[in-house]
Amino acid sequence: MLPRLSPLLRNSSMARAVSRASTPLPLPTLLPATTLSSLHSPSSLSFAPKPSNFNFLLLTNTGLFNKKFETFSQENYRCTVWASHRGYRKVRRRPAAARRSKEKDLELSVSICIEEGLPNDPEILSIAELLRLNVPTAMKLALDSLKSSTFKTRDETITDVGGFDSIELSVMLCNDEFIRKLNKEWRDEDHATDVLSMSQHVPGLDLPILMLGDIVISVETAARQAEERGHTLIDETRVLLVHGLLHLLGFDHEISEEAEAEMDKEEGVLLESLGWKGKGLIQSAYDAETTMNHHMESSDDRKKEGGLRFYKPKFSYIFCDMDGTLLNSKSQISLTNAKALKEALSRGVKVVIATGKARPAVIDILKAVDLAGKNGVISEFSPGVFLQGLIVYGRQGREIFRSNLDLSVCREACLYSWEHKVPLIAFSNDRCLTLFEHPLVDLLHTVYHEPKAEIMPSVEHLLSAADIQKMIFLDTAEGVAMNLRPYWSEATGGRANVVQAVPDMLEIVPPGTSKGSGVQLLLDHLGVTTKEIMAIGDGENDIEMLELASLGIALSNGSEKTKAVANVIGASNDEDGVASAIYQYAF
């Protein structure tokens, strides 16, 4: 039975350890991280650590530094947990020859760890046991290669390996969420990568132990890449291990084409010498660029039986609001949110927009981040809930529901707008109609991307132009709260509902309809249960949708009423709240 310890980066400073290749040595202190590297197929990346007041070590929680050394044992497995110190005592080393007078072999001490977020999957446990045997062998071959080869671009910080009594290395298997947190903390990039290398070696420090560093491997990303590249998960894990190990030994494919070629060659040599299958990670990244589109289109096939259980998404559908949710305060979709949506699509999760906007506005906005069209989130042939659920499109983008506003309410609203000179927009399918020019009317088009409003010559012309689904009064937040909302909440008299998505707009919609009812209609049409969906929103018009979903997430910038009904309160729309929700809860 493998010991299970508390997860890293959560509420404890421990990770779940599988085994060690040799008995751990007592450490007087640990060394600060000096180099971090990663590769995220198909692009190769390497980076320096973000400035921090703390030393970083894999087996610690960033909030629990300067703790004492502790050791835990269970049966014949051993987990060593320690934390780094800001200062350490420099010791006088004996000459290497004196230390090795008895010809003692160099000790390779390896920790293989499984992060708590991964399930007790037999395949993962088997891979961890294989790594216990594989990693020391790979280390020995890689270290021997440093002595027998001349490299032009490798950082030679690690040279006289024979001058150490032992070499320590840790390898952790984790999920995408865990490695994403490391990327966010150390690189300011909020996405998962396949492998991270974190050097603990400090050149010139005279210690008998070479703290080689840490290699973190996302098993989820490795599983996807293994499937794409046509080999097993253990094969891909070994490829990632070799890549991470070479980074710790001073190879860096980012500094020049020559350095990339040198590291690529060394990856191939090591894999061949070890008898391991698969191309080096750099070569695989080249190959992936030519086949990425094909794999994106076939992402649904990854859910087939026999795949890793933890890879399957938790939800089949994500229903997402636009204004105040997917759009930030500048009414734009951030690149981080766009990447998260693409990641969801690539994993077979369907994203459905549920918004107060008209469909043309949504298509226009998502087109700017390459998410509109056949393989994107929205098109004229995809399902969606628009105009607060007043128009719902189902399979092949066909209209399955429409609700129109009472004509008497429309007439009264138009007359109020004309008399008080408060701008009003009437939504009629894909058209916007108004009675006079106004800067706020223009902003609805230029900022919120709604169809450009057509100015009608009179109230009667507007009412006879087409059926109207909803109307929006535009004013200051104070004008809406103090004047418009109190008046129209009473004036509608049960003939319509008054709702707000943003503070400076008041929406009048037919009674008995909402985003929630629109989402339910669409789910019934698609044959999808509420257990299969998560929903993200912020405004009062999102309340029914969040209550309906299996998991309702309200962003922190949302209304208090909306946050009160949500299961989870996420980051704000200016903090990429949608991306955070997707990465944290959808997979």
Coordinates of C-alpha atoms in Angstrom, one line a residue:
M1 CA 0.0 0.0 0.0
L2 CA 1.5 3.3 -1.1
P3 CA 1.5 6.1 1.5
R4 CA -0.8 9.0 0.7
L5 CA 0.2 12.4 2.0
S6 CA -1.3 15.8 1.7
P7 CA -1.1 17.6 -1.7
L8 CA 1.4 20.1 -2.7
L9 CA 0.3 23.7 -3.1
R10 CA -2.8 23.1 -1.0
N11 CA -3.0 22.9 2.8
S12 CA 0.1 20.8 3.6
S13 CA 3.8 20.8 2.8
M14 CA 3.9 17.2 1.7
A15 CA 3.5 15.2 -1.5
R16 CA 2.7 11.5 -1.9
A17 CA 5.9 9.6 -2.4
V18 CA 6.3 6.2 -4.1
S19 CA 9.8 5.2 -3.3
R20 CA 13.4 6.2 -3.3
A21 CA 16.2 4.5 -5.2
S22 CA 18.4 4.7 -2.1
T23 CA 18.2 5.8 1.5
P24 CA 17.9 9.6 1.7
L25 CA 20.9 11.5 3.2
P26 CA 20.4 14.0 6.0
L27 CA 20.5 17.5 4.6
P28 CA 21.8 20.4 6.6
T29 CA 20.0 22.7 4.3
L30 CA 18.5 23.0 0.8
L31 CA 19.6 25.2 -2.0
P32 CA 17.6 27.9 -3.8
A33 CA 16.3 27.2 -7.3
T34 CA 18.5 28.8 -10.0
T35 CA 17.0 27.6 -13.3
L36 CA 13.6 26.5 -14.5
S37 CA 12.8 25.1 -17.9
S38 CA 9.7 23.8 -19.6
L39 CA 8.5 22.5 -22.9
H40 CA 4.9 22.7 -24.0
S41 CA 4.3 20.9 -27.2
P42 CA 4.4 22.1 -29.9
S43 CA 6.4 25.0 -28.7
S44 CA 9.7 24.7 -26.8
L45 CA 10.1 27.1 -23.8
S46 CA 12.7 27.8 -21.2
F47 CA 12.7 30.6 -18.6
A48 CA 14.3 32.1 -15.5
P49 CA 12.5 32.0 -12.2
K50 CA 10.2 34.9 -11.3
P51 CA 11.8 37.0 -8.5
S52 CA 10.7 35.8 -5.1
N53 CA 11.6 36.3 -1.5
F54 CA 11.5 32.5 -1.0
N55 CA 13.7 29.7 -2.1
F56 CA 11.7 27.1 -4.1
L57 CA 11.8 23.4 -3.7
L58 CA 9.4 20.8 -5.2
L59 CA 8.5 19.1 -1.9
T60 CA 7.3 22.2 -0.1
N61 CA 4.3 24.5 0.0
T62 CA 5.3 28.0 -0.9
G63 CA 3.7 29.3 2.3
L64 CA 5.5 26.8 4.5
F65 CA 9.2 27.6 4.1
N66 CA 11.8 27.4 6.9
K67 CA 10.3 24.3 8.5
K68 CA 12.4 21.7 10.1
F69 CA 13.5 18.5 8.4
E70 CA 11.0 15.7 8.8
T71 CA 10.9 12.0 7.7
F72 CA 8.0 9.7 7.5
S73 CA 8.0 6.0 6.8
Q74 CA 5.4 3.4 5.9
E75 CA 6.2 -0.3 5.2
N76 CA 9.1 -0.2 2.8
Y77 CA 8.3 3.1 1.3
R78 CA 9.9 6.3 2.5
C79 CA 8.9 9.9 2.0
T80 CA 11.2 12.7 3.0
V81 CA 9.8 16.2 3.4
W82 CA 11.8 19.3 4.0
A83 CA 11.8 23.0 3.4
S84 CA 14.4 25.5 2.3
H85 CA 16.1 28.2 4.4
R86 CA 17.1 31.7 3.4
G87 CA 20.6 31.3 4.7
Y88 CA 23.0 28.3 5.0
R89 CA 26.4 27.6 6.4
K90 CA 29.2 27.1 4.0
V91 CA 31.3 24.0 5.0
R92 CA 34.9 23.2 4.3
R93 CA 35.1 20.2 2.0
R94 CA 37.8 17.6 2.1
P95 CA 39.6 17.0 -1.2
A96 CA 37.8 14.7 -3.5
A97 CA 40.7 12.2 -3.4
A98 CA 40.6 12.0 0.4
R99 CA 36.9 11.5 0.4
R100 CA 37.1 8.7 -2.2
S101 CA 40.1 6.9 -0.7
K102 CA 37.9 3.8 -0.3
E103 CA 36.7 4.1 -4.0
K104 CA 33.1 4.4 -2.8
D105 CA 30.6 4.5 -5.7
L106 CA 28.8 7.8 -6.4
E107 CA 25.3 7.5 -4.7
L108 CA 22.3 8.5 -6.9
S109 CA 19.4 9.3 -4.6
V110 CA 16.1 9.6 -6.5
S111 CA 12.6 10.5 -5.1
I112 CA 9.6 9.5 -7.2
C113 CA 6.5 11.3 -6.1
I114 CA 2.8 11.4 -7.1
E115 CA 0.9 14.6 -6.5
E116 CA -2.3 14.1 -4.5
G117 CA -4.5 15.4 -7.3
L118 CA -3.9 12.3 -9.4
P119 CA -6.2 9.3 -8.8
N120 CA -5.0 5.9 -7.6
D121 CA -4.9 4.7 -11.1
P122 CA -3.0 1.4 -11.6
E123 CA -1.3 2.8 -14.7
I124 CA 0.1 5.8 -12.8
L125 CA 1.4 3.6 -10.0
S126 CA 3.0 1.2 -12.4
I127 CA 4.7 4.1 -14.2
A128 CA 6.0 5.5 -10.8
E129 CA 7.5 2.1 -10.0
L130 CA 9.2 1.8 -13.4
L131 CA 10.6 5.3 -12.9
R132 CA 12.1 4.2 -9.6
L133 CA 14.3 1.9 -11.7
N134 CA 14.6 4.0 -14.9
V135 CA 15.7 7.3 -13.4
P136 CA 19.0 6.3 -11.9
T137 CA 20.0 4.5 -15.1
A138 CA 19.1 7.6 -17.2
M139 CA 21.1 9.8 -14.7
K140 CA 24.2 7.6 -15.0
L141 CA 24.2 7.6 -18.8
A142 CA 23.6 11.3 -19.0
L143 CA 26.4 12.0 -16.5
D144 CA 28.8 9.7 -18.3
S145 CA 28.0 11.5 -21.6
L146 CA 29.1 14.8 -20.0
K147 CA 32.6 13.3 -19.5
S148 CA 32.9 11.7 -22.9
S149 CA 31.5 14.4 -25.1
T150 CA 32.3 18.0 -26.0
F151 CA 29.3 20.3 -26.2
K152 CA 29.6 23.8 -27.6
T153 CA 26.5 25.4 -26.1
R154 CA 25.9 23.5 -22.8
D155 CA 26.2 25.4 -19.6
E156 CA 29.1 23.7 -17.8
T157 CA 28.1 24.8 -14.3
I158 CA 28.0 21.1 -13.4
T159 CA 31.4 19.7 -14.3
D160 CA 33.3 17.6 -11.7
V161 CA 30.5 15.1 -10.7
G162 CA 33.2 12.9 -9.2
G163 CA 33.8 15.5 -6.6
F164 CA 30.5 14.8 -4.9
D165 CA 29.5 11.9 -2.5
S166 CA 26.0 11.8 -3.8
I167 CA 23.6 13.3 -6.3
E168 CA 19.9 14.0 -5.4
L169 CA 17.0 14.3 -7.9
S170 CA 13.3 14.3 -7.5
V171 CA 10.6 13.5 -10.1
M172 CA 7.0 14.3 -9.5
L173 CA 4.0 13.1 -11.5
C174 CA 1.1 15.5 -11.4
N175 CA -2.0 16.7 -13.2
D176 CA -2.5 19.7 -15.5
E177 CA -4.0 21.8 -12.7
F178 CA -0.9 21.4 -10.5
I179 CA 1.7 22.1 -13.2
R180 CA -0.5 25.1 -14.3
K181 CA -0.2 26.5 -10.9
L182 CA 3.6 26.2 -11.1
N183 CA 3.6 27.9 -14.5
K184 CA 1.4 30.7 -13.1
E185 CA 3.7 31.2 -10.1
W186 CA 7.0 31.0 -11.8
R187 CA 6.3 32.2 -15.4
D188 CA 3.1 34.3 -15.2
E189 CA 1.6 32.0 -17.8
D190 CA -1.8 30.4 -16.8
H191 CA -1.7 27.1 -18.7
A192 CA -0.4 23.6 -18.4
T193 CA 2.9 22.3 -19.8
D194 CA 4.1 18.8 -20.2
V195 CA 7.4 19.1 -18.1
L196 CA 9.1 21.6 -15.9
S197 CA 12.8 21.4 -14.8
M198 CA 13.8 23.2 -11.6
S199 CA 17.5 23.3 -10.8
Q200 CA 18.6 23.4 -7.2
H201 CA 22.4 23.5 -8.0
V202 CA 24.3 26.6 -6.8
P203 CA 27.7 26.8 -8.6
G204 CA 30.7 27.3 -6.2
L205 CA 28.9 26.1 -3.1
D206 CA 31.2 23.6 -1.5
L207 CA 28.9 20.7 -0.4
P208 CA 29.3 16.9 -0.7
I209 CA 25.8 16.6 -2.2
L210 CA 24.9 17.7 -5.7
M211 CA 21.3 18.9 -5.5
L212 CA 20.5 18.3 -9.2
G213 CA 16.9 19.6 -8.8
D214 CA 13.3 18.6 -9.6
I215 CA 11.5 17.4 -12.7
V216 CA 7.7 17.8 -12.7
I217 CA 5.7 15.9 -15.3
S218 CA 2.0 16.4 -16.1
V219 CA 0.6 12.9 -16.7
E220 CA -2.5 14.4 -18.2
T221 CA -0.6 16.3 -20.9
A222 CA 1.7 13.3 -21.3
A223 CA -1.3 11.1 -21.9
R224 CA -2.6 13.3 -24.7
Q225 CA 0.8 13.6 -26.3
A226 CA 1.3 9.8 -26.1
E227 CA -2.0 9.2 -27.9
E228 CA -1.1 11.8 -30.6
R229 CA 2.3 10.4 -31.1
G230 CA 1.3 6.7 -31.2
H231 CA 3.1 5.3 -28.2
T232 CA 2.3 4.4 -24.6
L233 CA 2.1 6.7 -21.6
I234 CA 5.3 5.3 -20.1
D235 CA 7.1 5.9 -23.4
E236 CA 6.0 9.6 -23.3
T237 CA 6.9 9.9 -19.6
R238 CA 10.4 8.7 -20.3
V239 CA 10.8 11.1 -23.2
L240 CA 9.8 14.0 -20.9
L241 CA 12.1 12.7 -18.2
V242 CA 15.1 12.8 -20.6
H243 CA 14.2 16.3 -21.7
G244 CA 13.9 17.5 -18.1
L245 CA 17.1 15.8 -17.0
L246 CA 19.1 17.4 -19.9
H247 CA 17.8 20.8 -18.8
L248 CA 19.1 20.2 -15.3
L249 CA 22.5 19.3 -16.8
G250 CA 22.9 22.6 -18.6
F251 CA 21.3 22.1 -22.0
D252 CA 19.0 24.9 -23.2
H253 CA 17.4 24.6 -26.6
E254 CA 16.0 28.2 -26.4
I255 CA 19.3 30.1 -26.6
S256 CA 20.1 29.4 -30.2
E257 CA 19.5 27.1 -33.2
E258 CA 22.8 25.4 -32.5
A259 CA 21.9 24.8 -28.9
E260 CA 18.5 23.4 -29.9
A261 CA 20.2 21.0 -32.4
E262 CA 22.7 19.9 -29.8
M263 CA 20.0 19.2 -27.2
D264 CA 17.9 17.5 -29.8
K265 CA 20.8 15.2 -30.7
E266 CA 21.5 14.4 -27.1
E267 CA 17.9 13.5 -26.5
G268 CA 18.0 11.0 -29.3
V269 CA 21.3 9.5 -28.2
L270 CA 20.1 9.0 -24.6
L271 CA 16.8 7.5 -25.6
E272 CA 18.5 5.1 -28.0
S273 CA 21.2 4.2 -25.5
L274 CA 18.5 3.5 -22.9
G275 CA 16.4 1.4 -25.3
W276 CA 13.4 3.6 -24.8
K277 CA 10.8 4.2 -27.5
G278 CA 9.8 7.6 -29.0
K279 CA 11.6 10.6 -30.5
G280 CA 13.1 13.3 -28.4
L281 CA 10.7 16.0 -27.2
I282 CA 12.2 18.7 -29.4
Q283 CA 11.8 16.5 -32.5
S284 CA 8.3 15.5 -31.4
A285 CA 7.4 19.2 -31.1
Y286 CA 8.4 19.7 -34.7
D287 CA 6.2 16.8 -35.8
A288 CA 3.3 18.0 -33.7
E289 CA 3.1 21.3 -35.5
T290 CA 2.1 19.6 -38.8
T291 CA -0.5 17.4 -37.3
M292 CA -2.1 19.7 -34.6
N293 CA -5.2 20.6 -36.6
H294 CA -6.0 17.0 -37.2
H295 CA -5.8 16.1 -33.5
M296 CA -7.9 19.1 -32.5
E297 CA -10.6 17.9 -34.8
S298 CA -10.5 14.4 -33.4
S299 CA -10.3 15.4 -29.7
D300 CA -13.7 13.7 -28.9
D301 CA -12.1 10.3 -29.7
R302 CA -10.0 10.7 -26.7
K303 CA -12.9 9.8 -24.5
K304 CA -12.9 6.2 -25.8
E305 CA -12.9 3.3 -23.4
G306 CA -9.6 2.3 -22.0
G307 CA -8.3 5.8 -21.8
L308 CA -7.1 7.2 -18.5
R309 CA -10.0 8.0 -16.2
F310 CA -8.7 11.2 -14.9
Y311 CA -8.4 12.6 -18.5
K312 CA -12.1 12.7 -19.0
P313 CA -13.6 16.2 -18.5
K314 CA -16.0 16.6 -15.5
F315 CA -18.6 18.2 -17.7
S316 CA -19.8 17.8 -21.3
Y317 CA -21.0 21.4 -21.7
I318 CA -19.9 24.8 -20.4
F319 CA -22.6 27.5 -20.6
C320 CA -20.9 30.9 -20.5
D321 CA -22.3 34.4 -20.2
M322 CA -20.6 37.3 -22.2
D323 CA -20.8 40.8 -20.7
G324 CA -19.2 40.9 -17.3
T325 CA -18.1 37.3 -17.6
L326 CA -16.2 36.2 -20.7
L327 CA -15.7 39.9 -21.6
N328 CA -13.5 42.0 -19.4
S329 CA -14.3 45.6 -18.4
K330 CA -13.0 46.7 -21.8
S331 CA -15.6 44.4 -23.5
Q332 CA -12.8 42.2 -24.8
I333 CA -11.9 38.6 -24.6
S334 CA -8.4 38.2 -23.1
L335 CA -5.9 35.8 -24.7
T336 CA -5.9 33.7 -21.5
N337 CA -9.7 33.2 -21.7
A338 CA -9.4 32.4 -25.4
K339 CA -6.8 29.8 -24.7
A340 CA -8.9 28.2 -22.0
L341 CA -11.9 28.0 -24.3
K342 CA -9.7 26.4 -27.0
E343 CA -8.3 23.9 -24.4
A344 CA -11.9 23.0 -23.4
L345 CA -12.8 22.4 -27.0
S346 CA -9.7 20.3 -27.6
R347 CA -10.7 18.1 -24.7
G348 CA -14.2 17.5 -26.2
V349 CA -16.1 19.9 -23.9
K350 CA -18.7 21.8 -25.8
V351 CA -18.9 25.5 -25.0
V352 CA -22.3 27.2 -25.4
I353 CA -22.8 31.0 -25.2
A354 CA -25.8 32.1 -23.1
T355 CA -26.1 35.8 -23.3
G356 CA -28.3 38.9 -23.5
K357 CA -26.5 39.8 -26.8
A358 CA -27.8 39.1 -30.3
R359 CA -26.1 36.3 -32.2
P360 CA -24.3 38.5 -34.7
A361 CA -22.6 40.4 -31.9
V362 CA -21.3 37.2 -30.3
I363 CA -19.9 36.0 -33.6
D364 CA -18.2 39.3 -34.2
I365 CA -16.5 39.3 -30.8
L366 CA -15.3 35.6 -30.9
K367 CA -14.1 36.0 -34.5
A368 CA -11.4 38.4 -33.1
V369 CA -9.8 35.6 -31.1
D370 CA -10.3 32.9 -33.7
L371 CA -13.2 31.2 -31.9
A372 CA -15.9 31.8 -34.4
G373 CA -16.7 29.4 -37.2
K374 CA -17.1 25.6 -37.7
N375 CA -14.5 24.5 -35.2
G376 CA -15.0 27.4 -32.8
V377 CA -17.4 28.2 -30.0
I378 CA -20.0 30.0 -32.1
S379 CA -21.3 30.1 -35.7
E380 CA -24.6 30.4 -37.5
F381 CA -24.8 26.6 -37.3
S382 CA -24.1 26.1 -33.6
P383 CA -26.5 26.0 -30.6
G384 CA -26.8 29.1 -28.4
V385 CA -29.0 31.1 -26.1
F386 CA -29.4 34.7 -27.0
L387 CA -31.3 37.9 -25.9
Q388 CA -31.7 36.5 -22.4
G389 CA -33.1 33.2 -23.6
L390 CA -35.7 34.9 -25.8
I391 CA -34.2 33.3 -28.9
V392 CA -32.7 29.8 -28.7
Y393 CA -30.9 28.1 -31.5
G394 CA -30.4 24.3 -31.5
R395 CA -28.8 21.7 -33.8
Q396 CA -27.5 23.2 -37.0
G397 CA -28.2 26.6 -35.6
R398 CA -31.9 26.3 -36.2
E399 CA -34.3 28.4 -34.1
I400 CA -36.1 26.3 -31.6
F401 CA -37.7 29.0 -29.5
R402 CA -38.6 32.7 -29.7
S403 CA -40.5 34.9 -27.2
N404 CA -41.8 38.4 -28.1
L405 CA -42.4 41.3 -25.8
D406 CA -46.0 42.5 -25.2
L407 CA -46.8 45.2 -27.8
S408 CA -48.4 47.5 -25.2
V409 CA -45.2 47.4 -23.1
C410 CA -43.1 48.2 -26.2
R411 CA -45.4 51.2 -27.0
E412 CA -45.1 52.6 -23.5
A413 CA -41.4 52.2 -23.4
C414 CA -41.0 54.0 -26.7
L415 CA -43.1 56.9 -25.6
Y416 CA -41.2 57.2 -22.4
S417 CA -37.9 57.2 -24.3
W418 CA -39.1 59.9 -26.7
E419 CA -40.6 62.1 -23.9
H420 CA -37.7 61.9 -21.4
K421 CA -35.0 61.6 -24.1
V422 CA -33.6 58.4 -22.5
P423 CA -32.1 56.3 -25.2
L424 CA -33.8 53.0 -25.9
I425 CA -32.8 50.0 -28.0
A426 CA -35.4 47.5 -29.3
F427 CA -34.0 44.1 -30.2
S428 CA -35.7 42.3 -33.1
N429 CA -33.9 39.1 -33.9
D430 CA -30.6 40.3 -35.5
R431 CA -31.6 44.0 -35.7
C432 CA -31.4 46.8 -33.2
L433 CA -34.0 49.7 -33.6
T434 CA -34.0 53.1 -31.9
L435 CA -35.8 56.5 -32.0
F436 CA -33.0 59.0 -32.0
E437 CA -29.2 59.3 -32.2
H438 CA -27.3 59.3 -28.9
P439 CA -23.7 58.6 -27.8
L440 CA -24.9 55.7 -25.6
V441 CA -26.6 54.1 -28.6
D442 CA -23.4 54.3 -30.6
L443 CA -21.4 52.7 -27.7
L444 CA -23.7 49.7 -27.8
H445 CA -22.4 49.0 -31.3
T446 CA -18.8 50.2 -31.0
V447 CA -18.0 48.8 -27.5
Y448 CA -20.5 46.0 -27.1
H449 CA -20.5 44.9 -30.7
E450 CA -24.3 44.8 -31.0
P451 CA -25.7 45.4 -34.5
K452 CA -25.7 49.1 -35.4
A453 CA -29.0 50.6 -34.4
E454 CA -31.4 51.7 -37.1
I455 CA -33.1 55.1 -36.3
M456 CA -36.8 54.8 -36.9
P457 CA -38.7 58.0 -37.8
S458 CA -41.5 57.5 -35.3
V459 CA -42.8 55.2 -32.6
E460 CA -45.3 53.6 -34.9
H461 CA -42.6 52.9 -37.5
L462 CA -40.5 51.2 -34.9
L463 CA -43.4 49.1 -33.6
S464 CA -44.5 48.0 -37.1
A465 CA -41.0 47.2 -38.3
A466 CA -40.8 43.7 -36.7
D467 CA -41.6 41.7 -33.6
I468 CA -39.6 42.8 -30.6
Q469 CA -38.0 40.4 -28.1
K470 CA -36.6 42.8 -25.6
M471 CA -35.8 46.5 -24.9
I472 CA -32.9 48.1 -23.2
F473 CA -32.8 51.6 -21.6
L474 CA -29.4 53.2 -21.5
D475 CA -28.4 55.6 -18.7
T476 CA -25.9 56.2 -16.0
A477 CA -25.7 53.6 -13.2
E478 CA -27.3 56.2 -10.9
G479 CA -30.1 57.0 -13.4
V480 CA -30.9 53.3 -13.8
A481 CA -31.0 52.6 -10.0
M482 CA -32.8 55.8 -8.9
N483 CA -35.2 56.4 -11.8
L484 CA -35.6 53.8 -14.4
R485 CA -35.7 50.6 -12.4
P486 CA -38.2 51.8 -9.8
Y487 CA -40.5 53.2 -12.4
W488 CA -40.5 50.2 -14.8
S489 CA -40.7 47.6 -12.1
E490 CA -44.1 49.0 -11.3
A491 CA -45.2 50.1 -14.8
T492 CA -44.8 46.7 -16.4
G493 CA -47.6 45.4 -14.1
G494 CA -46.8 41.7 -14.7
R495 CA -46.7 42.1 -18.4
A496 CA -42.9 42.0 -18.5
N497 CA -39.9 41.4 -16.3
V498 CA -37.2 44.0 -15.5
V499 CA -33.6 42.7 -15.2
Q500 CA -30.0 44.0 -15.2
A501 CA -26.8 42.5 -16.7
V502 CA -24.7 45.6 -16.2
P503 CA -25.3 48.7 -13.9
D504 CA -25.9 51.2 -16.7
M505 CA -28.6 49.2 -18.7
L506 CA -32.1 48.2 -17.7
E507 CA -33.6 45.4 -19.7
I508 CA -37.3 44.8 -20.2
V509 CA -38.1 41.2 -21.3
P510 CA -41.2 39.0 -21.6
P511 CA -42.4 37.4 -18.3
G512 CA -41.6 33.8 -17.6
T513 CA -38.5 33.7 -19.7
S514 CA -34.9 33.8 -18.7
K515 CA -31.5 32.5 -19.6
G516 CA -32.2 29.6 -17.3
S517 CA -35.4 28.7 -19.2
G518 CA -33.6 29.1 -22.5
V519 CA -30.7 26.8 -21.3
Q520 CA -33.3 24.2 -20.2
L521 CA -35.0 24.3 -23.5
L522 CA -31.7 23.8 -25.3
L523 CA -30.7 20.9 -23.0
D524 CA -34.0 19.2 -23.6
H525 CA -33.5 19.7 -27.4
L526 CA -30.0 18.2 -27.2
G527 CA -30.9 15.4 -24.8
V528 CA -28.4 16.7 -22.2
T529 CA -29.0 16.5 -18.4
T530 CA -28.2 19.4 -16.0
K531 CA -25.6 17.1 -14.3
E532 CA -23.5 17.4 -17.5
I533 CA -23.1 21.1 -17.4
M534 CA -21.3 23.9 -15.6
A535 CA -22.3 27.5 -16.0
I536 CA -20.4 30.7 -15.6
G537 CA -22.0 34.2 -15.1
D538 CA -22.1 37.4 -13.2
G539 CA -25.4 39.3 -13.6
E540 CA -28.9 38.9 -12.2
N541 CA -29.9 37.6 -15.5
D542 CA -27.6 34.6 -14.9
I543 CA -29.2 33.5 -11.6
E544 CA -31.6 30.9 -13.1
M545 CA -28.8 29.5 -15.3
L546 CA -26.4 29.1 -12.4
E547 CA -29.1 27.5 -10.3
L548 CA -29.9 25.1 -13.1
A549 CA -26.3 23.9 -13.7
S550 CA -24.6 21.1 -11.8
L551 CA -21.9 23.6 -11.0
G552 CA -22.8 27.3 -11.0
I553 CA -19.8 29.7 -10.9
A554 CA -20.3 33.5 -10.3
L555 CA -17.4 35.8 -10.9
S556 CA -16.3 38.0 -8.1
N557 CA -17.3 41.1 -10.0
G558 CA -20.9 39.9 -10.2
S559 CA -24.0 41.1 -8.3
E560 CA -24.5 40.0 -4.7
K561 CA -27.8 38.2 -5.7
T562 CA -25.9 36.2 -8.3
K563 CA -23.0 35.3 -6.0
A564 CA -25.5 34.2 -3.3
V565 CA -26.9 31.4 -5.5
A566 CA -23.6 30.2 -7.0
N567 CA -21.8 27.1 -5.9
V568 CA -18.5 28.8 -6.4
I569 CA -17.3 32.4 -6.5
G570 CA -14.5 32.7 -9.0
A571 CA -12.0 35.4 -10.0
S572 CA -13.3 38.6 -11.7
N573 CA -13.7 39.1 -15.4
D574 CA -10.6 41.3 -15.3
E575 CA -8.6 38.5 -13.8
D576 CA -9.5 35.9 -16.4
G577 CA -12.2 34.4 -14.2
V578 CA -13.6 32.2 -17.0
A579 CA -10.1 30.7 -17.7
S580 CA -9.6 30.0 -14.0
A581 CA -13.0 28.4 -13.7
I582 CA -12.4 26.1 -16.7
Y583 CA -8.9 25.0 -15.6
Q584 CA -10.0 24.5 -12.0
Y585 CA -13.4 22.8 -12.4
A586 CA -14.0 21.6 -16.0
F587 CA -11.3 19.0 -16.2

